[in-house]
Short mmCIF file of C-alpha atoms and ligand atoms in Angstrom, two decimals:
data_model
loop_
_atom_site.label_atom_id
_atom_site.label_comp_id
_atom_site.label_asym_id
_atom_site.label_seq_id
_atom_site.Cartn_x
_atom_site.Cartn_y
_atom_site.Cartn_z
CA UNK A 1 -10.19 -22.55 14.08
CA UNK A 2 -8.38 -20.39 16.27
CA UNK A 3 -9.81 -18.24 18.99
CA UNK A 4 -9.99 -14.47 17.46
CA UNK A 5 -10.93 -13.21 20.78
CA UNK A 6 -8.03 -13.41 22.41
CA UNK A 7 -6.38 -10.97 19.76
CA UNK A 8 -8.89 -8.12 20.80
CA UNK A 9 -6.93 -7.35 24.06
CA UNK A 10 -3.09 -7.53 21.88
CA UNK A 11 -4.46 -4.65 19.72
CA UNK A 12 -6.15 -2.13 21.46
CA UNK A 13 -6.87 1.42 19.19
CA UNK A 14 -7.79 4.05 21.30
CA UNK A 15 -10.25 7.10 20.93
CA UNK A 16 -9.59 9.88 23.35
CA UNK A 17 -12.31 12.16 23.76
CA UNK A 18 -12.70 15.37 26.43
CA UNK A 19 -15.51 16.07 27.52
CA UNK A 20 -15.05 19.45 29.08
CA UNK A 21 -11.84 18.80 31.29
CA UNK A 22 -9.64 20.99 32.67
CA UNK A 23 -6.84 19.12 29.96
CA UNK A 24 -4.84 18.18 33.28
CA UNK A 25 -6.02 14.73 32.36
CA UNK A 26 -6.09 14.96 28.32
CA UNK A 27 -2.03 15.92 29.04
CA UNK A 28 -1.37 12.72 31.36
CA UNK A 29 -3.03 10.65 28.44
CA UNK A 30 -0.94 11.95 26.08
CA UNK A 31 2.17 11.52 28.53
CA UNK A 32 1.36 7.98 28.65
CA UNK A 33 1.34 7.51 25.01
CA UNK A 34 4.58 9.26 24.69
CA UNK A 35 7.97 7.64 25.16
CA UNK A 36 8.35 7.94 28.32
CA UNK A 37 5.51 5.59 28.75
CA UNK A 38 5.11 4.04 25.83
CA UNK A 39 1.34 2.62 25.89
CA UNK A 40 2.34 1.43 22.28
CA UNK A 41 3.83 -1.16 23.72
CA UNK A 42 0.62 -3.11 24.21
CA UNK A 43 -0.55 -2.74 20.67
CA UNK A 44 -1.72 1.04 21.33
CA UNK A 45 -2.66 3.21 18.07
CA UNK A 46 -4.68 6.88 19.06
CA UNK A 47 -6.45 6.76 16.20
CA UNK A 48 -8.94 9.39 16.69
CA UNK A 49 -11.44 7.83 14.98
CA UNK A 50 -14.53 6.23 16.14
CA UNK A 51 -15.54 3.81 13.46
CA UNK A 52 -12.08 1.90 14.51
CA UNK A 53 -11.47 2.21 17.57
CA UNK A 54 -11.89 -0.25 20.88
CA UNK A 55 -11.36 1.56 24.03
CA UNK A 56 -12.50 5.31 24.88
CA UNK A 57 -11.10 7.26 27.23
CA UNK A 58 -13.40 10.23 28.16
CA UNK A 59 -12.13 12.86 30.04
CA UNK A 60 -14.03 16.22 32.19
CA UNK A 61 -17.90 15.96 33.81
CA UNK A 62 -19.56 16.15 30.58
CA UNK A 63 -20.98 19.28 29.73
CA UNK A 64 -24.73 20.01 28.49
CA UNK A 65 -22.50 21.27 25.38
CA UNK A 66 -20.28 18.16 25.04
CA UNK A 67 -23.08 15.07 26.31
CA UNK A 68 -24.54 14.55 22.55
CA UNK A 69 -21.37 14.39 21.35
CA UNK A 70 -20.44 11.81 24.14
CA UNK A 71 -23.44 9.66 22.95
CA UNK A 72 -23.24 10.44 19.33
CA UNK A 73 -18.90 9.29 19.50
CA UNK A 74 -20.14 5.81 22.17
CA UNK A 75 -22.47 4.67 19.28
CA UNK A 76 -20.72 5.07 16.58
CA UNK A 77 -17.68 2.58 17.75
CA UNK A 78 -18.35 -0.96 17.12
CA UNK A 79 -18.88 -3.55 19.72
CA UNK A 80 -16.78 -4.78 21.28
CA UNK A 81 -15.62 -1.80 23.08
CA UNK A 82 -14.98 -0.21 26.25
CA UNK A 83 -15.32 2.83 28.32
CA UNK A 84 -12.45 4.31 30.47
CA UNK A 85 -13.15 7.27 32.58
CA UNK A 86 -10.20 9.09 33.12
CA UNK A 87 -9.93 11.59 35.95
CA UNK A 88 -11.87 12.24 39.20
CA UNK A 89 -13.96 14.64 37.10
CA UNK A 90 -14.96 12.11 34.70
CA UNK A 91 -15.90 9.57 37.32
CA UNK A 92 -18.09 11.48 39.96
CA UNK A 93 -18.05 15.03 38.69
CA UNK A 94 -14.84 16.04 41.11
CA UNK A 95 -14.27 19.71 41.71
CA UNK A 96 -17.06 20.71 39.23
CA UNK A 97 -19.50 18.87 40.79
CA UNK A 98 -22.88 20.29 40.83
CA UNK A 99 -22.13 22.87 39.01
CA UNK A 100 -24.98 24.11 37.29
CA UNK A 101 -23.52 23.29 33.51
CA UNK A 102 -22.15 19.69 34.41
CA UNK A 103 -23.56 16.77 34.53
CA UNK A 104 -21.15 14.94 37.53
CA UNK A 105 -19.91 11.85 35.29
CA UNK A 106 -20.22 10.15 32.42
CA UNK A 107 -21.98 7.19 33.40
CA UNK A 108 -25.16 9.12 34.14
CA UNK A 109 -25.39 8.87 29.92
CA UNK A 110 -23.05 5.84 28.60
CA UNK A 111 -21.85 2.66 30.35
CA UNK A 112 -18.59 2.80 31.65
CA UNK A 113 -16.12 -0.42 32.41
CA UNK A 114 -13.42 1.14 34.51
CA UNK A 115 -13.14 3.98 36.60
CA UNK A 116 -9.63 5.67 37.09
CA UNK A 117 -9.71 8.08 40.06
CA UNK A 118 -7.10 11.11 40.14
CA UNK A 119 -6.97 15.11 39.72
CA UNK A 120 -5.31 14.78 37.57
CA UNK A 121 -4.39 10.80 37.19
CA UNK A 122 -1.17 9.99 36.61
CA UNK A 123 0.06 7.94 33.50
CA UNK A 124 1.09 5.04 35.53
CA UNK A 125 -2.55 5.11 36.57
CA UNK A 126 -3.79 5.02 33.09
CA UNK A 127 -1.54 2.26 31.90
CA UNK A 128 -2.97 0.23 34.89
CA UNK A 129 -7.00 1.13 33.62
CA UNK A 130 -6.17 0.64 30.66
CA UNK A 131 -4.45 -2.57 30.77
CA UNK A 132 -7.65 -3.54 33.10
CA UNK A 133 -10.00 -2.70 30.09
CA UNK A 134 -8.53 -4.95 28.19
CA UNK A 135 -9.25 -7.89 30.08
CA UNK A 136 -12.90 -6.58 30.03
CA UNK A 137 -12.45 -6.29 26.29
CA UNK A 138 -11.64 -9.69 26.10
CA UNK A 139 -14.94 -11.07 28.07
CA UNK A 140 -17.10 -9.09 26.38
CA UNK A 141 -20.33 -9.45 24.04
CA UNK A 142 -20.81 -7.80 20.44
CA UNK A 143 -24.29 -6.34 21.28
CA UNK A 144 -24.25 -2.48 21.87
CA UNK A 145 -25.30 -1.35 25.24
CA UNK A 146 -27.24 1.20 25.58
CA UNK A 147 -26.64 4.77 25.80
CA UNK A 148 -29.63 7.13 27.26
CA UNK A 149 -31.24 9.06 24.14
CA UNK A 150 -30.69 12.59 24.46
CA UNK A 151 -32.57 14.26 21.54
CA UNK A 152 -35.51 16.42 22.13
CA UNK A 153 -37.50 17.35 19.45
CA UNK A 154 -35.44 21.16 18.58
CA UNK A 155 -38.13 23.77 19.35
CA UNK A 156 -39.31 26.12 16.43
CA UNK A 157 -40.07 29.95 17.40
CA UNK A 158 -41.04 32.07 15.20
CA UNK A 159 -39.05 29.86 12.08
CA UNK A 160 -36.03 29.94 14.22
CA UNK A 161 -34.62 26.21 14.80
CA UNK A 162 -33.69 26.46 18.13
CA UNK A 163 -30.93 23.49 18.85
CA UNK A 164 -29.28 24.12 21.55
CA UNK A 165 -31.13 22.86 24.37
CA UNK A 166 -32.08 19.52 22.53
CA UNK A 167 -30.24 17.06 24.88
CA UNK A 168 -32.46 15.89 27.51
CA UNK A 169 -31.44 16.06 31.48
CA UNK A 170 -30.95 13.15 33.16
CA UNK A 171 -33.92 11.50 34.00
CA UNK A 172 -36.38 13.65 32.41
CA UNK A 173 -38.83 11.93 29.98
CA UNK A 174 -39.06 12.92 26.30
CA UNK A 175 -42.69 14.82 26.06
CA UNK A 176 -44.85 13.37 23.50
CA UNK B 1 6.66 -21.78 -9.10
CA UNK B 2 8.36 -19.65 -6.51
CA UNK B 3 6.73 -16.45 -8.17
CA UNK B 4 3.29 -17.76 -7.17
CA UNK B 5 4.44 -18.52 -3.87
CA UNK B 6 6.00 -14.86 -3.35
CA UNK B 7 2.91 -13.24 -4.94
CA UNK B 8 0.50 -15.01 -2.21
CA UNK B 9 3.07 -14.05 0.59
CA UNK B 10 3.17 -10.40 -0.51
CA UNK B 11 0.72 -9.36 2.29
CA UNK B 12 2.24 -11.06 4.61
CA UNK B 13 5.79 -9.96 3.67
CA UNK B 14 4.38 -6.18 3.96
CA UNK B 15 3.03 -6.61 6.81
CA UNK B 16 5.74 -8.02 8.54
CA UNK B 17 7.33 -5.41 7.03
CA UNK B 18 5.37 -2.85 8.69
CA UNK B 19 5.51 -4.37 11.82
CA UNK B 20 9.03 -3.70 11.76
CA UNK B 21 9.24 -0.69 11.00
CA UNK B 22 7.10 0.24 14.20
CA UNK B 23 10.01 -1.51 16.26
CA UNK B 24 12.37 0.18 14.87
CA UNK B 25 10.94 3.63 15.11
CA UNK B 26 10.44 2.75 18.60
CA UNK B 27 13.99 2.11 19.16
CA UNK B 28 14.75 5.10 17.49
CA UNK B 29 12.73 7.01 20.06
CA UNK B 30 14.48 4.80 22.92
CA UNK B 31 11.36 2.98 23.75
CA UNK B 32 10.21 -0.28 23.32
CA UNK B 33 7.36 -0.37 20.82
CA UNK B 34 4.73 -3.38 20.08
CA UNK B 35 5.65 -6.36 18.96
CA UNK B 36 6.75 -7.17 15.19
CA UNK B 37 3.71 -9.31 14.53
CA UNK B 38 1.61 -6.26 15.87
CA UNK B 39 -0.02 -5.87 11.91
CA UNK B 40 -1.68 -9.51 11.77
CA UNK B 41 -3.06 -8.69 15.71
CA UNK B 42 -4.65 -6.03 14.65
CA UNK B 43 -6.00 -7.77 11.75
CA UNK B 44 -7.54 -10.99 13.50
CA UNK B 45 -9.12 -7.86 15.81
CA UNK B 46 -10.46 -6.16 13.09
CA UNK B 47 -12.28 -9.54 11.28
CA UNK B 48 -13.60 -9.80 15.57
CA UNK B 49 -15.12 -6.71 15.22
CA UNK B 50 -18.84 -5.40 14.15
CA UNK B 51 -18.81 -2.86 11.40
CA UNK B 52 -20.70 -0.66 9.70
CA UNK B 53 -21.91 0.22 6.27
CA UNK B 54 -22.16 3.25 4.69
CA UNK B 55 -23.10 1.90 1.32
CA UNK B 56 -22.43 -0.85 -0.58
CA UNK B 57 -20.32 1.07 -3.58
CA UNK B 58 -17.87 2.13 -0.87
CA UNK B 59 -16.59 -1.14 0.20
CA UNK B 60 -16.43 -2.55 -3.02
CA UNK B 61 -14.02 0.44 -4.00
CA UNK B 62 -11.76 -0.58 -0.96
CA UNK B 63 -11.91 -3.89 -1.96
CA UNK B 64 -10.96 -3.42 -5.39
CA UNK B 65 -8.12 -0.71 -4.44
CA UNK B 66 -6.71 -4.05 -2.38
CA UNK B 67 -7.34 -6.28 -5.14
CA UNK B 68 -5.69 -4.42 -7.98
CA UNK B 69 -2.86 -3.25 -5.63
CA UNK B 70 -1.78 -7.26 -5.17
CA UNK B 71 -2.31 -7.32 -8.80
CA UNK B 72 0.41 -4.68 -9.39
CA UNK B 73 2.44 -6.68 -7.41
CA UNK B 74 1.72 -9.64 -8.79
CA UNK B 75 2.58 -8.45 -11.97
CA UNK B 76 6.37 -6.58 -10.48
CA UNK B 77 6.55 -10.22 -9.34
CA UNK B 78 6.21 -11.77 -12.90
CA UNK B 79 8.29 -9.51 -14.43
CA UNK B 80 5.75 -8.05 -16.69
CA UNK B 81 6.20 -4.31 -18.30
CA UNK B 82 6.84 -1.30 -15.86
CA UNK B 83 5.06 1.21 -17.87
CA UNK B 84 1.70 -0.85 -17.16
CA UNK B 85 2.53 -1.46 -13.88
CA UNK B 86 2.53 2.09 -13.00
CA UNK B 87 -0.31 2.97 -14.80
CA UNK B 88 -2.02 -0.30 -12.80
CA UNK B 89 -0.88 1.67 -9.70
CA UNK B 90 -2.85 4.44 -10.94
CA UNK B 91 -5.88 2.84 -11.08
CA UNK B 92 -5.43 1.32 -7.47
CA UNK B 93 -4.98 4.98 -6.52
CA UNK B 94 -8.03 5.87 -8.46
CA UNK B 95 -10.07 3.75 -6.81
CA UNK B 96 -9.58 4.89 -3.23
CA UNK B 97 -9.93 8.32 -4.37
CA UNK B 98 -13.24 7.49 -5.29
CA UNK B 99 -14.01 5.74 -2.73
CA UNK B 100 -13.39 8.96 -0.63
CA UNK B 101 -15.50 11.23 -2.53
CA UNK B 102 -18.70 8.48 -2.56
CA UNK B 103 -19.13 9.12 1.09
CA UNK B 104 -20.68 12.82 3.02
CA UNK B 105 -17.63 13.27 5.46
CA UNK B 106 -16.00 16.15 5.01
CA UNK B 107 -12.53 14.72 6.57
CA UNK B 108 -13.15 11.82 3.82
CA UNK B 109 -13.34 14.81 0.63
CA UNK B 110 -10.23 16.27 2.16
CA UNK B 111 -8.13 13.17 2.38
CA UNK B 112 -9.44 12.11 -1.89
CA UNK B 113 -8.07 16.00 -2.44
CA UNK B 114 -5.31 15.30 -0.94
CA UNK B 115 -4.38 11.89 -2.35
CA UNK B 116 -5.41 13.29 -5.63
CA UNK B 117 -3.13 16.00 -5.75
CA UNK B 118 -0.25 13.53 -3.94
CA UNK B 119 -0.78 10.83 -6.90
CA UNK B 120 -0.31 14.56 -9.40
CA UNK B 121 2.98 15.12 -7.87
CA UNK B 122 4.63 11.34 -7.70
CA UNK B 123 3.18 9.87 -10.75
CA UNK B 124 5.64 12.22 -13.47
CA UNK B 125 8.43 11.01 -11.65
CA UNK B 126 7.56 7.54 -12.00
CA UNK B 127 6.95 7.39 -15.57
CA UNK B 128 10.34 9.59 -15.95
CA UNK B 129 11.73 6.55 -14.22
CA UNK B 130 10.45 3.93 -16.46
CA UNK B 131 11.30 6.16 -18.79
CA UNK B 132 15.12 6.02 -18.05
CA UNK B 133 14.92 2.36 -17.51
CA UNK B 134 14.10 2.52 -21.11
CA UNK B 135 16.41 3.95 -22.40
CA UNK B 136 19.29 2.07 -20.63
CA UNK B 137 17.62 -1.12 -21.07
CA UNK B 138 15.88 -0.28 -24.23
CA UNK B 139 12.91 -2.48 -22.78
CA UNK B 140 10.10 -1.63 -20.11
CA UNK B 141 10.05 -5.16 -19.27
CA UNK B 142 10.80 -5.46 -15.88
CA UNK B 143 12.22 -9.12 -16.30
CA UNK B 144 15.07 -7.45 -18.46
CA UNK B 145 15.63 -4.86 -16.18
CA UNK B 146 16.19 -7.13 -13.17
CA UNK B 147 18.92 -9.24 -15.85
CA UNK B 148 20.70 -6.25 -16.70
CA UNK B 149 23.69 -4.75 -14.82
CA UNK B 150 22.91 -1.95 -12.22
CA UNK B 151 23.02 1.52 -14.08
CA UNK B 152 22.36 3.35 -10.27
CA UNK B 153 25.56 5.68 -11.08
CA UNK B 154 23.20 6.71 -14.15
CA UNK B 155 20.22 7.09 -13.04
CA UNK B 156 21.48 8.72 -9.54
CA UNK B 157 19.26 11.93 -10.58
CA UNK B 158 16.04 9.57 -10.65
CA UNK B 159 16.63 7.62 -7.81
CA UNK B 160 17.22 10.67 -5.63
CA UNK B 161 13.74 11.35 -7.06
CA UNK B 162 12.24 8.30 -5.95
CA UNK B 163 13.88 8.76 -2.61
CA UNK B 164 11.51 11.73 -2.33
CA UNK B 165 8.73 10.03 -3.10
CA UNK B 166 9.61 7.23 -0.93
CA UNK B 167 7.65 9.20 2.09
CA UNK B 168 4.70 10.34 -0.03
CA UNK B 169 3.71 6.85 -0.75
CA UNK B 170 4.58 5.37 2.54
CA UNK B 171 2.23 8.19 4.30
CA UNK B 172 5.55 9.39 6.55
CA UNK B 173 6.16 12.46 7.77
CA UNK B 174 7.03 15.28 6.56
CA UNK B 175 5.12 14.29 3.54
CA UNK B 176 2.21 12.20 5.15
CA UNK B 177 -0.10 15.02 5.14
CA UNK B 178 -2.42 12.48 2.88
CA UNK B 179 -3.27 10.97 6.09
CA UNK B 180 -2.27 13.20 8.23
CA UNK B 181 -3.85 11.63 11.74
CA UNK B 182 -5.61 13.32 14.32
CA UNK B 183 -5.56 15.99 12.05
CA UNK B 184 -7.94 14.77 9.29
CA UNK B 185 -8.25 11.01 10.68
CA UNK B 186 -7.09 9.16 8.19
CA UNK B 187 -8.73 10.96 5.24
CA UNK B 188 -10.08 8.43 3.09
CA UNK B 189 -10.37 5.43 5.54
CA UNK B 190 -12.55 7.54 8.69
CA UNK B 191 -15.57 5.81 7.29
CA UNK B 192 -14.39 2.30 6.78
CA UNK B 193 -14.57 0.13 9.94
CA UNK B 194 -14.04 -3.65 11.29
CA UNK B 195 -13.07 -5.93 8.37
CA UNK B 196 -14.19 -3.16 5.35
CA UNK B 197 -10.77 -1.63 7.39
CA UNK B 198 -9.11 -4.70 7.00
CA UNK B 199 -8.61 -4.40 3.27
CA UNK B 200 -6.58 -0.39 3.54
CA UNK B 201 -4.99 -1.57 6.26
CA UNK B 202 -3.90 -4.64 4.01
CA UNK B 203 -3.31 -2.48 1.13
CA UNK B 204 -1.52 -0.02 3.24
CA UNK B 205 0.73 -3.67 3.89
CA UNK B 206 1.14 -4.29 -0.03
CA UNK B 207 1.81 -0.70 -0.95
CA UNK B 208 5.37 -0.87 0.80
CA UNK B 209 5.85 -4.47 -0.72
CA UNK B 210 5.37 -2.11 -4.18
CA UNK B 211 7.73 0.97 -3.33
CA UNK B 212 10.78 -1.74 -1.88
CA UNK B 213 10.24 -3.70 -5.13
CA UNK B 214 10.25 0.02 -7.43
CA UNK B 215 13.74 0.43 -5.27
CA UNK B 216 15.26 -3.19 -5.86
CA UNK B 217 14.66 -2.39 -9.61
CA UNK B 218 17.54 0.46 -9.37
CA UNK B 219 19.93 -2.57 -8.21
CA UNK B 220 19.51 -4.30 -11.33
CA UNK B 221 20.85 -8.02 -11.33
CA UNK B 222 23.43 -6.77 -8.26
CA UNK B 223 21.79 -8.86 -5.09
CA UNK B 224 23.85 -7.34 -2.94
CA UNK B 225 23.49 -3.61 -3.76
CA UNK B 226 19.67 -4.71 -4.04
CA UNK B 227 19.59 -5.32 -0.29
CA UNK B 228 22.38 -2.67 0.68
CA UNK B 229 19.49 -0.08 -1.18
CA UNK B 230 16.70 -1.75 0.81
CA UNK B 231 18.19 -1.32 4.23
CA UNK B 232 19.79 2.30 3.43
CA UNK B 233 16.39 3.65 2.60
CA UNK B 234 14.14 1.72 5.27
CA UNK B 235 17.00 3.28 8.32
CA UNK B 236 16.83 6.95 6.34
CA UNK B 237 13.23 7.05 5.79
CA UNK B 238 12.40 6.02 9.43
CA UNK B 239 14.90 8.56 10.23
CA UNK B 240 13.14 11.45 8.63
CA UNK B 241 10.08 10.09 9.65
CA UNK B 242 11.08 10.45 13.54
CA UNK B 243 13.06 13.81 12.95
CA UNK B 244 10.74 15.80 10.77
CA UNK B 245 7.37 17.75 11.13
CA UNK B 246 4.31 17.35 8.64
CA UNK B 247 4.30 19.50 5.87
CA UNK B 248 0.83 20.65 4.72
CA UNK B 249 -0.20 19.48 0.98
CA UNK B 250 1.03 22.63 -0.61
CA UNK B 251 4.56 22.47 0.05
CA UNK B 252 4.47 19.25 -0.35
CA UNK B 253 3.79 19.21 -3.84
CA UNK B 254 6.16 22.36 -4.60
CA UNK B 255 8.77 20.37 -3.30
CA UNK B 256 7.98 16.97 -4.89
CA UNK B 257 7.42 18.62 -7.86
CA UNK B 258 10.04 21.01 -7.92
CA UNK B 259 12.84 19.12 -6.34
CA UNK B 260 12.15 15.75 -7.89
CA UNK B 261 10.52 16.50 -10.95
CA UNK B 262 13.49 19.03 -11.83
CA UNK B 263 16.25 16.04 -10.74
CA UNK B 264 14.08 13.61 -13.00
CA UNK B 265 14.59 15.65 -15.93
CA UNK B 266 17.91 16.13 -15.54
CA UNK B 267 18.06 12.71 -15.62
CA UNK B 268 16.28 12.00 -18.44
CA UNK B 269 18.45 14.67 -20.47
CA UNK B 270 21.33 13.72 -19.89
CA UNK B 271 20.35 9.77 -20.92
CA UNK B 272 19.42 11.09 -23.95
CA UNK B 273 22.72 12.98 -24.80
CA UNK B 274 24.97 10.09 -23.80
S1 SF4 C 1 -9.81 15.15 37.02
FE1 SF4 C 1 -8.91 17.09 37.63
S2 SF4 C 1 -7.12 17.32 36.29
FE2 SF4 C 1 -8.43 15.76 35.39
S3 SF4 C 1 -9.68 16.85 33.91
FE3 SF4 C 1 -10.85 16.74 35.84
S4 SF4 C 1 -10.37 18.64 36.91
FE4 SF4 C 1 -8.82 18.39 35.30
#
């Protein structure tokens, strides 16, 4: 029986998903998809789709408006999978950084496997993180890691649902 | 003999196939592209990975869409009537339409409407075309056809017909607005995932296999012309595939329909007068 593990890193499908950028970054990644760069060359589908995807490039600081979403894309894609943060922003926050409707980086919610600094990266860049995910991709285990839960309970006033503010901050507790 | 070995290597033909085709429409866009045995990659990924359920109905539709697809292959492989085929093809169809509408995404309703009103367009023309095999060959068997001389100067109408359907079935642009990615991601397949995926992506594989063989039909018992067809319309599809921009569903069908069902007709009157 032949080792299907090594065919995870020669077929990589990729889920691109911004988290609040600038699009600076969300352009490069497209650049590097395009001819010019041709990421296809390693096996490279955009497929835009969670349930089939393998590697997820996130891009921007995460907003409170874009973090559930964040979670809610990360869980959905079977294991084995990785996370790529793309962009200074999506690393460390960059020049939005403690700003009072970012949350400085994705990894404060979902576990992230390589880091790609730049503002705004370049494609050769991305190639090169990518290409390193996949070696991670290779080495890794089918269990899902966790994300940090994010729902509140939505408040009710006066029969109103009130959703909006339902994602937790980081490291507050859920109340009761 | 032989037929049983080419109906178990029909996958793997199409896929091979496929493969292909990605090379070549990377070359096309001067770039290099993944490797021709990308398809089966993806697929020993895809039996690697974890997947998810939505409910048990839902798979089983995929898996008979796959199942009945090689069948219809099987069958073009045999030599077996063309009328049933078709209608064989139908059911295939039917099945992933349903399997689309069992699920709650939204994106998964829009791709069944889609494919619904896709199969409305393309399946007249197909019958029209067995139809005109019929009356050249005076038989729907598909055996017969493949003995008889090529009647392509004949039938030119229905073939340029087929040659617009050609894109509708292989999901290309400017009529792959079935699938339409990014857009509607993937339509019917957004909730499959892991090996479920396996079988569409494998039927996806076997549904080429199914146009090419529709096409070799048109060449009769001319082996030559056969593969001269084969090659013509694989370089001109990826060609309008590269150099053309999605349609939306509309226009597509009032120019499948119009166009080809119009050129079909044509066809089939004039058969009937000679
Ligand atoms: S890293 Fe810079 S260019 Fe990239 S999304 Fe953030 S702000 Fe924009």
């Amino acid at each position: 029986m032949f080792d299907l593990k090594k065919y995870r890193k020669k077929s990589p499908w990729i889920l691109h998903y911004n988290a609040g950028s600038c699009n600076g970054c969300d352009i490069e990644i497209l650049a590097a998809l395009s001819p010019k760069y041709d990421l296809e060359r390693f096996g490279v589908i955009n497929t835009g789709n969670p349930k089939q995807s393998d590697i997820f490039l996130v891009t921007g600081p995460v907003t409170y408006r874009s973090r559930e979403r964040l979670v809610e894309l990360y869980t959905q894609m079977p294991s084995p999978k990785v996370v790529v943060a793309v962009g200074s922003c999506t690393c460390t926050g960059g020049v939005f950084r403690e700003m009072y409707n970012v949350e400085d980086g994705i990894d404060r919610y979902i576990p992230v496997d390589v880091y790609i600094p730049g503002c705004a990266v370049t494609p050769e860049l991305i190639i090169d993180g990518v290409v390193q995910a996949l070696d991670i991709l290779e080495n890794k285990t089918k269990e899902l890691e966790d994300a940090k839960k994010l729902y509140k309970k939505p408040t009710e006033k006066e029969g109103v649902l009130n959703l909006r503010d339902s994602a937790l901050k980081v490291g507050e507790d859920e109340e009761d | 003999m032989i037929e049983y070995i080419l109906i178990v290597l029909a996958p793997v033909f199409g896929g091979v196939l496929y493969g292909f085709e990605r090379v070549v429409r990377a070359r096309m866009q001067n770039r290099q592209g993944p490797p021709v045995l990308q398809p089966f990659y993806d697929m020993y990924k895809l039996i690697d990975k974890n997947s998810s359920i939505v409910h048990p109905m839902h798979i089983v539709l995929a898996i008979l869409h796959f199942i009945t697809l090689w069948a219809v292959v099987a069958l073009m492989i045999l030599g077996y009537n063309f009328l049933y085929v078709i209608f064989l093809h139908l059911l295939a169809t039917i099945f992933i339409i349903l399997a689309g509408f069992s699920v709650r995404s939204v994106y998964s309703h829009v791709g069944s409407n889609r494919e619904l009103l896709a199969m409305l367009a393309y399946e007249p023309i197909f019958i029209l075309i067995a139809t005109g095999f019929y009356m050249i060959n005076g038989s729907y068997d598909i055996s017969l056809i493949r003995q008889e001389d090529t009647q392509i100067l004949s039938m030119i109408l229905l073939f340029a017909a087929f040659l617009l359907t050609v894109p509708l079935k292989l999901k290309k642009s400017p009529f792959d607005a079935c699938e339409a990615h990014q857009e509607i991601v993937g339509g019917v397949e957004i909730e499959y995932s892991g090996i479920y995926f396996e079988f569409l992506y494998m039927a996806k594989w076997i549904e080429y296999v199914f146009v090419y063989m529709i096409l070799l039909l048109f060449a009769g018992n001319n082996i030559l012309l056969g593969v001269f067809l084969a090659i013509a319309v694989f370089l001109i599809v990826n060609l309008v595939d590269n150099s053309t921009s999605r349609v939306n569903i509309v226009q597509t069908i009032k120019i499948i329909m119009g166009i080809g069902l119009t050129l079909s007709c044509l066809n089939i009157l004039g058969l009937s007068y000679v």
